[in-house]
Coordinates of C-alpha atoms in Angstrom, one line a residue:
Q109 CA 0.0 0.0 0.0
F110 CA 1.0 3.6 -0.6
I111 CA 0.2 6.7 1.5
L112 CA -0.8 9.8 -0.4
V113 CA 1.0 12.4 1.7
G114 CA 0.2 15.3 -0.6
L115 CA -3.5 14.9 0.2
K116 CA -3.3 15.6 4.0
S117 CA -6.3 17.2 5.7
H118 CA -5.8 20.9 6.6
P119 CA -8.0 23.9 7.3
G120 CA -8.5 24.6 3.6
S121 CA -9.2 21.0 2.7
L122 CA -13.0 21.4 2.6
L123 CA -12.6 24.4 0.3
L124 CA -10.2 22.5 -1.9
L125 CA -12.6 19.5 -2.0
S126 CA -15.4 21.7 -3.1
V127 CA -13.3 23.3 -5.8
L128 CA -12.1 19.9 -7.1
N129 CA -15.6 18.5 -7.2
N130 CA -17.0 21.5 -9.0
M131 CA -14.2 21.5 -11.6
Y132 CA -14.7 17.8 -12.2
V133 CA -18.5 18.3 -12.7
V134 CA -17.8 21.1 -15.1
T135 CA -15.2 18.9 -16.9
V136 CA -17.6 16.0 -17.4
V137 CA -20.7 18.0 -18.2
G138 CA -18.9 20.5 -20.5
N139 CA -17.1 17.9 -22.5
A140 CA -20.2 15.6 -22.7
C141 CA -22.3 18.6 -23.9
M142 CA -19.7 19.4 -26.6
N143 CA -19.7 15.8 -27.7
L144 CA -23.5 15.9 -27.9
I145 CA -23.6 19.1 -29.9
I146 CA -21.1 17.7 -32.4
R147 CA -23.1 14.5 -32.8
M148 CA -26.5 16.3 -33.2
D149 CA -25.4 18.8 -35.8
S150 CA -24.6 17.3 -39.2
K151 CA -22.7 20.4 -40.2
L152 CA -20.1 19.6 -37.6
H153 CA -19.5 16.1 -39.0
T154 CA -16.1 17.0 -40.3
P155 CA -12.6 15.7 -39.5
M156 CA -11.8 18.6 -37.1
Y157 CA -14.9 18.0 -35.0
F158 CA -14.4 14.3 -35.2
F159 CA -11.0 14.8 -33.4
L160 CA -12.6 17.3 -31.0
E161 CA -15.3 14.7 -30.2
N162 CA -12.6 12.1 -29.3
L163 CA -10.6 14.7 -27.4
S164 CA -13.6 15.5 -25.2
I165 CA -13.9 11.8 -24.4
L166 CA -10.2 11.7 -23.6
D167 CA -10.5 14.7 -21.3
I168 CA -13.3 13.1 -19.3
C169 CA -11.3 9.8 -18.9
Y170 CA -8.1 11.7 -18.2
S171 CA -9.7 13.7 -15.3
S172 CA -11.6 10.7 -14.0
V173 CA -8.4 8.8 -13.4
I174 CA -7.3 11.3 -10.7
T175 CA -10.1 13.6 -9.5
P176 CA -12.6 11.1 -8.0
K177 CA -9.8 9.4 -5.9
A178 CA -8.5 12.7 -4.7
A179 CA -12.0 13.9 -3.8
L180 CA -12.7 10.6 -2.0
T181 CA -9.4 10.9 -0.1
F182 CA -10.2 14.4 1.1
S183 CA -13.8 13.5 2.1
L184 CA -13.0 10.3 3.9
G185 CA -9.5 11.1 5.1
R186 CA -8.3 7.7 3.9
R187 CA -5.0 8.5 2.2
I188 CA -4.2 4.9 1.2
I189 CA -4.0 3.4 -2.3
S190 CA -3.1 -0.2 -3.0
Y191 CA -0.1 -1.3 -4.9
N192 CA -2.2 -2.6 -7.8
G193 CA -4.4 0.5 -7.6
C194 CA -1.4 2.7 -7.9
A195 CA -0.1 0.8 -10.9
C196 CA -3.5 1.0 -12.6
Q197 CA -3.7 4.7 -11.9
M198 CA -0.3 5.3 -13.4
F199 CA -1.0 3.2 -16.4
F200 CA -4.3 4.9 -17.4
F201 CA -3.0 8.4 -16.5
S202 CA 0.0 7.9 -18.8
L203 CA -2.2 6.3 -21.5
F204 CA -4.6 9.2 -21.7
A205 CA -1.9 11.9 -21.3
T206 CA 0.2 10.4 -24.1
T207 CA -2.8 9.8 -26.4
K208 CA -3.9 13.4 -25.9
A209 CA -0.4 14.7 -26.9
F210 CA -0.6 12.7 -30.1
F211 CA -4.2 13.9 -30.7
L212 CA -3.1 17.5 -30.5
A213 CA -0.4 16.8 -33.0
V214 CA -2.9 15.2 -35.4
M215 CA -5.3 18.1 -35.0
A216 CA -2.5 20.5 -35.7
Y217 CA -1.8 18.6 -39.0
D218 CA -5.5 18.7 -39.7
H219 CA -5.6 22.5 -39.3
F220 CA -2.6 22.8 -41.5
T221 CA -4.2 20.7 -44.3
A222 CA -7.5 22.6 -44.0
I223 CA -5.9 26.0 -44.2
C224 CA -2.9 25.5 -46.4
N225 CA -4.3 22.9 -48.8
P226 CA -8.1 23.5 -48.8
L227 CA -8.6 22.0 -52.3
L228 CA -7.1 18.7 -51.2
Y229 CA -8.4 18.7 -47.7
K230 CA -11.3 16.2 -48.2
I231 CA -9.0 13.9 -50.2
I232 CA -6.2 13.9 -47.6
T233 CA -8.2 13.8 -44.4
N234 CA -10.7 11.1 -45.4
K235 CA -12.6 9.0 -42.9
R236 CA -10.2 6.1 -43.1
L237 CA -7.2 8.4 -42.2
C238 CA -9.1 9.9 -39.3
V239 CA -9.9 6.5 -37.8
F240 CA -6.3 5.3 -38.4
T241 CA -4.8 8.4 -36.6
V242 CA -7.2 7.9 -33.6
V243 CA -6.3 4.3 -33.3
G244 CA -2.6 5.0 -33.8
S245 CA -2.7 7.6 -31.1
Y246 CA -4.2 5.2 -28.6
L247 CA -1.7 2.5 -29.6
S248 CA 1.2 4.9 -29.1
G249 CA -0.2 5.9 -25.7
C250 CA -0.6 2.2 -24.7
I251 CA 3.1 1.5 -25.7
N252 CA 4.3 4.5 -23.7
C253 CA 2.3 3.8 -20.5
T254 CA 3.2 0.1 -20.6
I255 CA 6.9 1.0 -20.7
Q256 CA 6.6 3.6 -18.0
T257 CA 4.5 1.5 -15.6
G258 CA 6.6 -1.6 -16.3
F259 CA 9.9 0.1 -15.7
T260 CA 8.7 1.9 -12.6
F261 CA 7.1 -1.0 -10.8
S262 CA 9.8 -3.5 -11.7
L263 CA 12.0 -1.8 -9.0
S264 CA 11.7 -2.3 -5.2
F265 CA 10.1 0.1 -2.8
C266 CA 11.2 0.9 0.7
G267 CA 10.3 3.0 3.8
P268 CA 6.8 4.1 4.4
K269 CA 6.0 4.1 0.7
E270 CA 4.8 7.7 0.7
I271 CA 3.6 9.3 -2.6
N272 CA 3.3 13.1 -2.9
H273 CA -0.1 13.5 -4.6
F274 CA -1.1 10.6 -6.9
C275 CA 0.6 7.8 -8.8
D276 CA 2.4 9.5 -11.6
V277 CA 6.0 8.6 -12.5
P278 CA 7.9 11.3 -10.6
A279 CA 5.9 10.7 -7.3
V280 CA 6.3 7.0 -7.4
M281 CA 10.0 7.2 -8.2
D282 CA 10.5 9.1 -5.0
A283 CA 9.4 6.0 -3.0
L284 CA 11.8 3.7 -4.8
C285 CA 14.8 2.1 -2.9
S286 CA 16.6 1.0 -6.1
D287 CA 18.8 3.2 -8.2
T288 CA 16.4 5.1 -10.6
L289 CA 19.1 6.6 -12.8
V290 CA 18.4 4.2 -15.7
N291 CA 14.7 4.6 -15.3
E292 CA 14.9 8.4 -15.3
I293 CA 17.0 8.4 -18.4
V294 CA 14.5 6.1 -20.2
M295 CA 11.5 8.1 -19.0
L296 CA 13.0 11.4 -19.9
D297 CA 14.1 10.2 -23.3
L298 CA 10.7 8.6 -24.1
C299 CA 8.7 11.5 -22.8
G300 CA 11.0 14.0 -24.3
S301 CA 10.7 12.3 -27.7
I302 CA 6.9 12.3 -27.5
I303 CA 6.6 15.9 -26.2
G304 CA 9.3 17.2 -28.6
G305 CA 7.9 15.3 -31.6
T306 CA 4.3 16.3 -31.1
A307 CA 5.3 19.9 -30.2
L308 CA 7.4 20.1 -33.4
V309 CA 4.5 19.0 -35.5
G310 CA 2.4 21.6 -33.9
F311 CA 5.0 24.3 -34.3
I312 CA 5.7 23.7 -38.0
S313 CA 2.0 23.5 -38.7
R314 CA 1.5 26.9 -37.0
V315 CA 4.3 28.5 -38.9
Y316 CA 2.8 27.4 -42.2
I317 CA -0.7 28.5 -41.1
I318 CA 0.5 31.9 -40.0
I319 CA 2.3 32.4 -43.4
T320 CA -0.9 31.4 -45.2
I321 CA -3.1 33.7 -43.1
V322 CA -0.8 36.7 -43.7
Q323 CA -1.1 36.1 -47.4
M324 CA -4.9 36.1 -47.3
P325 CA -6.4 39.2 -49.0
S326 CA -9.6 39.2 -46.9
A327 CA -9.5 40.5 -43.3
E328 CA -12.6 38.6 -42.5
G329 CA -11.0 35.3 -43.7
R330 CA -8.0 35.9 -41.6
C331 CA -10.1 36.5 -38.5
K332 CA -12.1 33.3 -39.1
V333 CA -9.0 31.2 -39.5
F334 CA -7.3 32.7 -36.4
S335 CA -10.5 32.0 -34.3
T336 CA -10.2 28.3 -35.3
A337 CA -6.5 27.8 -35.1
L338 CA -5.4 29.8 -32.1
P339 CA -7.4 27.9 -29.4
H340 CA -5.8 24.7 -30.4
A341 CA -2.3 26.3 -30.3
D342 CA -3.0 27.6 -26.8
R343 CA -4.1 24.1 -25.6
Q344 CA -1.0 22.4 -27.0
L345 CA 1.4 24.9 -25.5
I346 CA -0.3 24.7 -22.0
L347 CA -0.2 20.9 -22.1
C348 CA 3.4 20.6 -23.2
D349 CA 4.5 23.1 -20.6
C350 CA 2.7 21.2 -17.8
V351 CA 3.9 17.8 -18.8
M352 CA 7.5 19.0 -19.0
C353 CA 7.2 20.4 -15.5
A354 CA 5.8 17.1 -14.3
Q355 CA 8.8 15.0 -15.4
P356 CA 11.2 13.5 -12.8
G357 CA 13.5 16.2 -11.4
A358 CA 11.5 19.1 -12.9
T359 CA 10.6 20.5 -9.5
S360 CA 11.7 19.7 -6.0
S361 CA 8.9 21.5 -4.2
P362 CA 5.9 19.3 -3.2
D363 CA 3.6 22.3 -3.1
K364 CA 4.6 23.3 -6.6
S365 CA 4.3 19.7 -7.8
N366 CA 0.8 19.5 -6.4
T367 CA -0.2 22.7 -8.1
I368 CA 1.1 21.5 -11.5
A369 CA -0.7 18.1 -10.9
I370 CA -4.0 19.9 -10.3
L371 CA -3.4 22.1 -13.3
Y372 CA -2.9 19.4 -15.9
T373 CA -5.3 16.8 -14.5
V374 CA -8.3 19.0 -13.6
V375 CA -8.0 22.6 -14.9
I376 CA -6.9 21.9 -18.5
P377 CA -9.6 19.2 -19.2
M378 CA -12.2 21.6 -17.8
L379 CA -11.1 24.3 -20.2
N380 CA -11.6 22.2 -23.3
P381 CA -15.2 23.1 -24.0
F382 CA -14.5 26.8 -23.4
I383 CA -11.4 26.8 -25.6
Y384 CA -12.9 24.9 -28.5
T385 CA -16.6 25.8 -28.3
L386 CA -17.0 29.3 -27.0
R387 CA -14.2 30.6 -29.2
N388 CA -15.4 28.9 -32.3
K389 CA -18.2 30.5 -34.4
E390 CA -19.4 27.3 -35.9
A391 CA -19.7 25.6 -32.5
K392 CA -21.3 28.6 -30.9
G393 CA -23.9 28.8 -33.8
S394 CA -24.7 25.1 -33.4
L395 CA -25.0 25.5 -29.6
K396 CA -27.5 28.4 -30.1
K397 CA -29.5 26.4 -32.6
Q398 CA -29.7 23.4 -30.2
L399 CA -30.8 25.7 -27.3
K400 CA -33.5 27.2 -29.4
R401 CA -34.8 23.8 -30.3

């Protein structure tokens, strides 16, 4: 068993519990509503919204791996998680986090194709390719989380087996007795390759998109493209920054580590409907239409 020392009761625990619960409800309801809007409006049955639909499901799963357990720990004061439970939490957390990173890279390429090659867009991003990229993202995430979980739990644990907040790689590594140098190198190389590769795809896509937008003669067209592309760029930058901060050795402060953990497991998934729906004219138009019905 492991003790979640980062979730101790304190005077502000009730307030934090309330905030966590409210943010989790907003995350589930907001992403579910966005998914429902996309399914109900045939005009939104495009590759971009197909990826957004899958991303909203990912965000719900991503937040559900951590938030309910954290809320239960605060409310009951039982700060214990089993060995198998910790391994499962790490596995699914890594799975959804990695899959999301690949999703954002795929969406960046989708935006690049739609803006820079509009005449070939429907040919390039066909239904078969969309399904293939979604399945490929999940397979890549599964490979990464299997390696991370397997490498981490293959070593021996010692002491009181205390974990700072929840079972992610940096927190569990702190409870290991064995030498973690090899593990840290493997994890950093693997995570660095994934984060760097997906971020590079996003960066190159944004550069070409900006060049294309600047060359557009219509100001209205430029504003429309910016309103679609910028929210996705914001999301990818925030996720990459948070995941980099969460890697082993990125921060030595438990309080800072807890803040980062809450940010990328609760806050970012909650912002998904606001980033992609409220700042998108097509999605807002569809939402108004559904509300009128």
